[in-house]
Amino acid sequence: MDFGKELSAHETTISGLMLFDIPVHGDNRGWFKENWQREKMVAIGLPDFEPVQNNISFNRSVGTTRGIHAEPWDKFISVATGRVFGAWVDLREGDGFGRVFTAEIDPSRAIFVPRGVGNAFQTLEADTAYSYLVNDHWTPEAEYTFLNLADETVAVPWPISLDSAELSQKDRDHPRLDTVRPITSR
């Protein structure tokens, strides 16, 4: 983890997907960070997406892999403890469809994922707690889109082979890009 970063926002290769450096302050006791502060985040370019829920995914093993899921809401993702390799795929209709961005996320980084961008991660440390704010509540009637983690077209460069990774059967069975129905614009 990188201590001493300034709060800053970085554009990515996917429209609306923004990577953030988060200041983390540490000493002999451990560390502290202000993970989400609306006024500061909006001031540096994060859309004021009005989160309504906070979710945490605890992942016991290195190589736990989840995704690729695109939901009809925005997410602000961070890691409370541990480290992940994140992969995002634009699954919205339009010119960016199928575009990929990857980055490592630890407690000193966060990412804003706009509606319709597929989200996936693979844990690089045991006991990783992956946290995300969302601006809508889950419902079975919502428009969801999924993509296979091993899709050859997007070719995510997973650091741990999917053959060796912990995956759910549901994630293994997601469709390939050529059969994915893009998420429509609002």
PDB file of C-alpha atoms in Angstrom:
ATOM      1  CA  MET A   1       0.000   0.000   0.000  1.00  0.00           C
ATOM      2  CA  ASP A   2       1.225   3.460  -0.868  1.00  0.00           C
ATOM      3  CA  PHE A   3       1.071   5.949   2.023  1.00  0.00           C
ATOM      4  CA  GLY A   4       1.124   9.675   1.360  1.00  0.00           C
ATOM      5  CA  LYS A   5      -0.821   9.876  -1.906  1.00  0.00           C
ATOM      6  CA  GLU A   6      -2.821  13.014  -2.572  1.00  0.00           C
ATOM      7  CA  LEU A   7      -6.529  12.611  -3.369  1.00  0.00           C
ATOM      8  CA  SER A   8      -6.681  12.624  -7.155  1.00  0.00           C
ATOM      9  CA  ALA A   9      -8.799  11.356 -10.041  1.00  0.00           C
ATOM     10  CA  HIS A  10      -7.574   9.714 -13.251  1.00  0.00           C
ATOM     11  CA  GLU A  11      -9.505   9.051 -16.439  1.00  0.00           C
ATOM     12  CA  THR A  12      -9.280   5.576 -17.971  1.00  0.00           C
ATOM     13  CA  THR A  13      -9.733   4.102 -21.430  1.00  0.00           C
ATOM     14  CA  ILE A  14     -13.439   3.494 -20.688  1.00  0.00           C
ATOM     15  CA  SER A  15     -15.737   6.516 -20.784  1.00  0.00           C
ATOM     16  CA  GLY A  16     -16.927   7.438 -17.278  1.00  0.00           C
ATOM     17  CA  LEU A  17     -14.717   4.874 -15.501  1.00  0.00           C
ATOM     18  CA  MET A  18     -12.500   6.868 -13.114  1.00  0.00           C
ATOM     19  CA  LEU A  19      -9.561   5.653 -11.005  1.00  0.00           C
ATOM     20  CA  PHE A  20      -8.833   7.462  -7.723  1.00  0.00           C
ATOM     21  CA  ASP A  21      -5.796   7.740  -5.491  1.00  0.00           C
ATOM     22  CA  ILE A  22      -6.923   7.844  -1.857  1.00  0.00           C
ATOM     23  CA  PRO A  23      -4.717   9.269   0.919  1.00  0.00           C
ATOM     24  CA  VAL A  24      -3.846   6.631   3.532  1.00  0.00           C
ATOM     25  CA  HIS A  25      -2.175   7.678   6.764  1.00  0.00           C
ATOM     26  CA  GLY A  26      -0.202   5.065   8.690  1.00  0.00           C
ATOM     27  CA  ASP A  27       1.943   4.640  11.755  1.00  0.00           C
ATOM     28  CA  ASN A  28       2.972   1.888  14.167  1.00  0.00           C
ATOM     29  CA  ARG A  29      -0.709   1.190  15.019  1.00  0.00           C
ATOM     30  CA  GLY A  30      -1.900   0.607  11.448  1.00  0.00           C
ATOM     31  CA  TRP A  31      -3.555   2.988   9.012  1.00  0.00           C
ATOM     32  CA  PHE A  32      -6.554   5.266   8.443  1.00  0.00           C
ATOM     33  CA  LYS A  33      -8.219   6.584   5.296  1.00  0.00           C
ATOM     34  CA  GLU A  34     -11.211   8.721   4.485  1.00  0.00           C
ATOM     35  CA  ASN A  35     -12.691   6.264   1.986  1.00  0.00           C
ATOM     36  CA  TRP A  36     -15.602   8.378   0.817  1.00  0.00           C
ATOM     37  CA  GLN A  37     -16.137  12.077   1.293  1.00  0.00           C
ATOM     38  CA  ARG A  38     -18.777  13.438  -1.048  1.00  0.00           C
ATOM     39  CA  GLU A  39     -17.698  17.087  -1.162  1.00  0.00           C
ATOM     40  CA  LYS A  40     -14.019  16.293  -1.835  1.00  0.00           C
ATOM     41  CA  MET A  41     -14.778  13.550  -4.381  1.00  0.00           C
ATOM     42  CA  VAL A  42     -17.236  15.659  -6.375  1.00  0.00           C
ATOM     43  CA  ALA A  43     -14.750  18.549  -6.348  1.00  0.00           C
ATOM     44  CA  ILE A  44     -12.161  16.401  -8.176  1.00  0.00           C
ATOM     45  CA  GLY A  45     -14.576  15.085 -10.794  1.00  0.00           C
ATOM     46  CA  LEU A  46     -16.570  12.160  -9.404  1.00  0.00           C
ATOM     47  CA  PRO A  47     -20.212  12.403 -10.465  1.00  0.00           C
ATOM     48  CA  ASP A  48     -22.513  13.077  -7.524  1.00  0.00           C
ATOM     49  CA  PHE A  49     -24.090   9.642  -7.855  1.00  0.00           C
ATOM     50  CA  GLU A  50     -25.954   9.651  -4.495  1.00  0.00           C
ATOM     51  CA  PRO A  51     -25.154   6.190  -3.073  1.00  0.00           C
ATOM     52  CA  VAL A  52     -27.914   4.401  -1.164  1.00  0.00           C
ATOM     53  CA  GLN A  53     -26.178   1.197  -0.077  1.00  0.00           C
ATOM     54  CA  ASN A  54     -22.732  -0.105   0.929  1.00  0.00           C
ATOM     55  CA  ASN A  55     -21.780  -3.732   0.195  1.00  0.00           C
ATOM     56  CA  ILE A  56     -18.731  -5.740   1.265  1.00  0.00           C
ATOM     57  CA  SER A  57     -17.472  -8.931  -0.340  1.00  0.00           C
ATOM     58  CA  PHE A  58     -15.095 -10.849   1.927  1.00  0.00           C
ATOM     59  CA  ASN A  59     -12.788 -13.194   0.052  1.00  0.00           C
ATOM     60  CA  ARG A  60     -10.824 -15.722   2.066  1.00  0.00           C
ATOM     61  CA  SER A  61      -8.446 -17.096  -0.600  1.00  0.00           C
ATOM     62  CA  VAL A  62      -5.905 -15.684  -3.028  1.00  0.00           C
ATOM     63  CA  GLY A  63      -7.275 -16.144  -6.544  1.00  0.00           C
ATOM     64  CA  THR A  64     -10.947 -15.722  -5.694  1.00  0.00           C
ATOM     65  CA  THR A  65     -12.412 -14.326  -8.913  1.00  0.00           C
ATOM     66  CA  ARG A  66     -15.836 -12.703  -9.304  1.00  0.00           C
ATOM     67  CA  GLY A  67     -17.589 -11.171 -12.320  1.00  0.00           C
ATOM     68  CA  ILE A  68     -17.902  -9.955 -15.040  1.00  0.00           C
ATOM     69  CA  HIS A  69     -21.193  -8.290 -14.022  1.00  0.00           C
ATOM     70  CA  ALA A  70     -22.730  -5.081 -15.375  1.00  0.00           C
ATOM     71  CA  GLU A  71     -25.598  -3.682 -13.382  1.00  0.00           C
ATOM     72  CA  PRO A  72     -28.004  -0.800 -13.958  1.00  0.00           C
ATOM     73  CA  TRP A  73     -26.401   1.352 -11.240  1.00  0.00           C
ATOM     74  CA  ASP A  74     -23.144   3.148 -10.555  1.00  0.00           C
ATOM     75  CA  LYS A  75     -20.538   1.802  -8.093  1.00  0.00           C
ATOM     76  CA  PHE A  76     -17.679   3.307  -6.125  1.00  0.00           C
ATOM     77  CA  ILE A  77     -15.309   0.430  -5.356  1.00  0.00           C
ATOM     78  CA  SER A  78     -12.512   0.280  -2.813  1.00  0.00           C
ATOM     79  CA  VAL A  79     -10.643  -2.312  -0.787  1.00  0.00           C
ATOM     80  CA  ALA A  80     -10.751  -2.184   3.012  1.00  0.00           C
ATOM     81  CA  THR A  81      -8.012  -4.780   3.398  1.00  0.00           C
ATOM     82  CA  GLY A  82      -6.018  -6.835   0.920  1.00  0.00           C
ATOM     83  CA  ARG A  83      -5.436  -6.255  -2.771  1.00  0.00           C
ATOM     84  CA  VAL A  84      -7.232  -7.127  -6.012  1.00  0.00           C
ATOM     85  CA  PHE A  85      -6.605  -7.156  -9.728  1.00  0.00           C
ATOM     86  CA  GLY A  86      -9.677  -5.434 -11.159  1.00  0.00           C
ATOM     87  CA  ALA A  87     -10.998  -5.743 -14.698  1.00  0.00           C
ATOM     88  CA  TRP A  88     -13.722  -3.590 -16.230  1.00  0.00           C
ATOM     89  CA  VAL A  89     -15.381  -4.118 -19.594  1.00  0.00           C
ATOM     90  CA  ASP A  90     -17.665  -1.605 -21.276  1.00  0.00           C
ATOM     91  CA  LEU A  91     -20.911  -3.505 -21.883  1.00  0.00           C
ATOM     92  CA  ARG A  92     -22.947  -0.450 -22.835  1.00  0.00           C
ATOM     93  CA  GLU A  93     -24.268  -0.010 -26.347  1.00  0.00           C
ATOM     94  CA  GLY A  94     -22.005   2.189 -28.469  1.00  0.00           C
ATOM     95  CA  ASP A  95     -18.476   2.525 -29.797  1.00  0.00           C
ATOM     96  CA  GLY A  96     -16.810   1.531 -26.515  1.00  0.00           C
ATOM     97  CA  PHE A  97     -18.572  -1.869 -26.321  1.00  0.00           C
ATOM     98  CA  GLY A  98     -15.997  -4.509 -25.358  1.00  0.00           C
ATOM     99  CA  ARG A  99     -13.268  -2.044 -24.303  1.00  0.00           C
ATOM    100  CA  VAL A 100     -11.250  -3.277 -21.288  1.00  0.00           C
ATOM    101  CA  PHE A 101      -9.420  -1.506 -18.458  1.00  0.00           C
ATOM    102  CA  THR A 102      -7.454  -3.242 -15.673  1.00  0.00           C
ATOM    103  CA  ALA A 103      -5.753  -1.987 -12.495  1.00  0.00           C
ATOM    104  CA  GLU A 104      -4.657  -3.165  -9.076  1.00  0.00           C
ATOM    105  CA  ILE A 105      -6.752  -1.826  -6.214  1.00  0.00           C
ATOM    106  CA  ASP A 106      -5.497  -1.699  -2.631  1.00  0.00           C
ATOM    107  CA  PRO A 107      -6.631   0.563   0.228  1.00  0.00           C
ATOM    108  CA  SER A 108      -4.902   3.539  -1.439  1.00  0.00           C
ATOM    109  CA  ARG A 109      -6.904   3.280  -4.688  1.00  0.00           C
ATOM    110  CA  ALA A 110     -10.577   3.267  -5.603  1.00  0.00           C
ATOM    111  CA  ILE A 111     -12.567   3.226  -8.838  1.00  0.00           C
ATOM    112  CA  PHE A 112     -15.896   4.654  -9.966  1.00  0.00           C
ATOM    113  CA  VAL A 113     -17.757   2.253 -12.268  1.00  0.00           C
ATOM    114  CA  PRO A 114     -20.623   3.771 -14.251  1.00  0.00           C
ATOM    115  CA  ARG A 115     -23.852   1.929 -14.994  1.00  0.00           C
ATOM    116  CA  GLY A 116     -23.379  -0.720 -17.690  1.00  0.00           C
ATOM    117  CA  VAL A 117     -19.635  -1.234 -17.283  1.00  0.00           C
ATOM    118  CA  GLY A 118     -18.901  -4.846 -16.349  1.00  0.00           C
ATOM    119  CA  ASN A 119     -16.976  -5.279 -13.128  1.00  0.00           C
ATOM    120  CA  ALA A 120     -14.742  -8.190 -12.094  1.00  0.00           C
ATOM    121  CA  PHE A 121     -11.902  -8.785  -9.688  1.00  0.00           C
ATOM    122  CA  GLN A 122      -9.390 -11.393  -8.605  1.00  0.00           C
ATOM    123  CA  THR A 123      -7.921 -11.362  -5.101  1.00  0.00           C
ATOM    124  CA  LEU A 124      -4.146 -11.059  -4.842  1.00  0.00           C
ATOM    125  CA  GLU A 125      -4.041 -11.418  -1.042  1.00  0.00           C
ATOM    126  CA  ALA A 126      -5.902 -13.672   1.377  1.00  0.00           C
ATOM    127  CA  ASP A 127      -8.688 -12.167   3.513  1.00  0.00           C
ATOM    128  CA  THR A 128      -9.448  -9.338   1.093  1.00  0.00           C
ATOM    129  CA  ALA A 129     -12.474  -7.162   1.891  1.00  0.00           C
ATOM    130  CA  TYR A 130     -13.851  -5.562  -1.278  1.00  0.00           C
ATOM    131  CA  SER A 131     -16.280  -2.732  -0.590  1.00  0.00           C
ATOM    132  CA  TYR A 132     -18.609  -0.825  -2.898  1.00  0.00           C
ATOM    133  CA  LEU A 133     -21.176   1.936  -2.686  1.00  0.00           C
ATOM    134  CA  VAL A 134     -24.109   1.711  -5.111  1.00  0.00           C
ATOM    135  CA  ASN A 135     -26.804   4.209  -6.048  1.00  0.00           C
ATOM    136  CA  ASP A 136     -29.721   1.799  -6.393  1.00  0.00           C
ATOM    137  CA  HIS A 137     -31.046  -1.309  -4.667  1.00  0.00           C
ATOM    138  CA  TRP A 138     -30.904  -4.790  -6.167  1.00  0.00           C
ATOM    139  CA  THR A 139     -34.079  -6.057  -7.793  1.00  0.00           C
ATOM    140  CA  PRO A 140     -34.672  -9.143  -9.955  1.00  0.00           C
ATOM    141  CA  GLU A 141     -36.491  -7.008 -12.550  1.00  0.00           C
ATOM    142  CA  ALA A 142     -33.463  -4.796 -13.273  1.00  0.00           C
ATOM    143  CA  GLU A 143     -31.459  -5.046 -16.507  1.00  0.00           C
ATOM    144  CA  TYR A 144     -28.262  -7.022 -15.802  1.00  0.00           C
ATOM    145  CA  THR A 145     -25.607  -8.082 -18.287  1.00  0.00           C
ATOM    146  CA  PHE A 146     -22.906 -10.674 -17.717  1.00  0.00           C
ATOM    147  CA  LEU A 147     -19.731 -11.646 -19.582  1.00  0.00           C
ATOM    148  CA  ASN A 148     -17.619 -14.767 -19.279  1.00  0.00           C
ATOM    149  CA  LEU A 149     -14.396 -14.200 -17.322  1.00  0.00           C
ATOM    150  CA  ALA A 150     -12.488 -16.223 -19.941  1.00  0.00           C
ATOM    151  CA  ASP A 151     -13.902 -14.416 -22.986  1.00  0.00           C
ATOM    152  CA  GLU A 152     -11.263 -14.575 -25.729  1.00  0.00           C
ATOM    153  CA  THR A 153     -12.340 -11.310 -27.370  1.00  0.00           C
ATOM    154  CA  VAL A 154     -11.729  -9.075 -24.345  1.00  0.00           C
ATOM    155  CA  ALA A 155      -8.818 -11.289 -23.169  1.00  0.00           C
ATOM    156  CA  VAL A 156      -8.501 -10.044 -19.588  1.00  0.00           C
ATOM    157  CA  PRO A 157      -4.888 -10.758 -18.491  1.00  0.00           C
ATOM    158  CA  TRP A 158      -5.759 -12.453 -15.193  1.00  0.00           C
ATOM    159  CA  PRO A 159      -2.612 -12.696 -13.021  1.00  0.00           C
ATOM    160  CA  ILE A 160      -3.796 -16.066 -11.659  1.00  0.00           C
ATOM    161  CA  SER A 161      -4.969 -18.545 -14.276  1.00  0.00           C
ATOM    162  CA  LEU A 162      -8.727 -19.050 -14.189  1.00  0.00           C
ATOM    163  CA  ASP A 163      -8.002 -22.801 -14.113  1.00  0.00           C
ATOM    164  CA  SER A 164      -6.361 -22.278 -10.698  1.00  0.00           C
ATOM    165  CA  ALA A 165      -8.755 -19.600  -9.417  1.00  0.00           C
ATOM    166  CA  GLU A 166     -11.791 -19.880  -7.126  1.00  0.00           C
ATOM    167  CA  LEU A 167     -14.880 -19.181  -9.290  1.00  0.00           C
ATOM    168  CA  SER A 168     -18.577 -19.841  -8.963  1.00  0.00           C
ATOM    169  CA  GLN A 169     -20.180 -22.095 -11.540  1.00  0.00           C
ATOM    170  CA  LYS A 170     -22.521 -19.236 -12.414  1.00  0.00           C
ATOM    171  CA  ASP A 171     -19.567 -16.994 -13.334  1.00  0.00           C
ATOM    172  CA  ARG A 172     -17.998 -19.835 -15.380  1.00  0.00           C
ATOM    173  CA  ASP A 173     -21.237 -20.149 -17.377  1.00  0.00           C
ATOM    174  CA  HIS A 174     -21.666 -16.490 -18.401  1.00  0.00           C
ATOM    175  CA  PRO A 175     -21.894 -15.845 -22.169  1.00  0.00           C
ATOM    176  CA  ARG A 176     -19.117 -14.766 -24.539  1.00  0.00           C
ATOM    177  CA  LEU A 177     -19.027 -11.175 -25.844  1.00  0.00           C
ATOM    178  CA  ASP A 178     -20.515 -12.040 -29.248  1.00  0.00           C
ATOM    179  CA  THR A 179     -23.782 -13.065 -27.566  1.00  0.00           C
ATOM    180  CA  VAL A 180     -23.945 -10.368 -24.862  1.00  0.00           C
ATOM    181  CA  ARG A 181     -26.868  -7.954 -25.124  1.00  0.00           C
ATOM    182  CA  PRO A 182     -25.436  -4.464 -24.422  1.00  0.00           C
ATOM    183  CA  ILE A 183     -26.938  -2.339 -21.653  1.00  0.00           C
ATOM    184  CA  THR A 184     -29.004   0.425 -23.201  1.00  0.00           C
ATOM    185  CA  SER A 185     -28.522   4.120 -22.526  1.00  0.00           C
ATOM    186  CA  ARG A 186     -30.659   5.768 -19.868  1.00  0.00           C
TER     187      ARG A 186
END
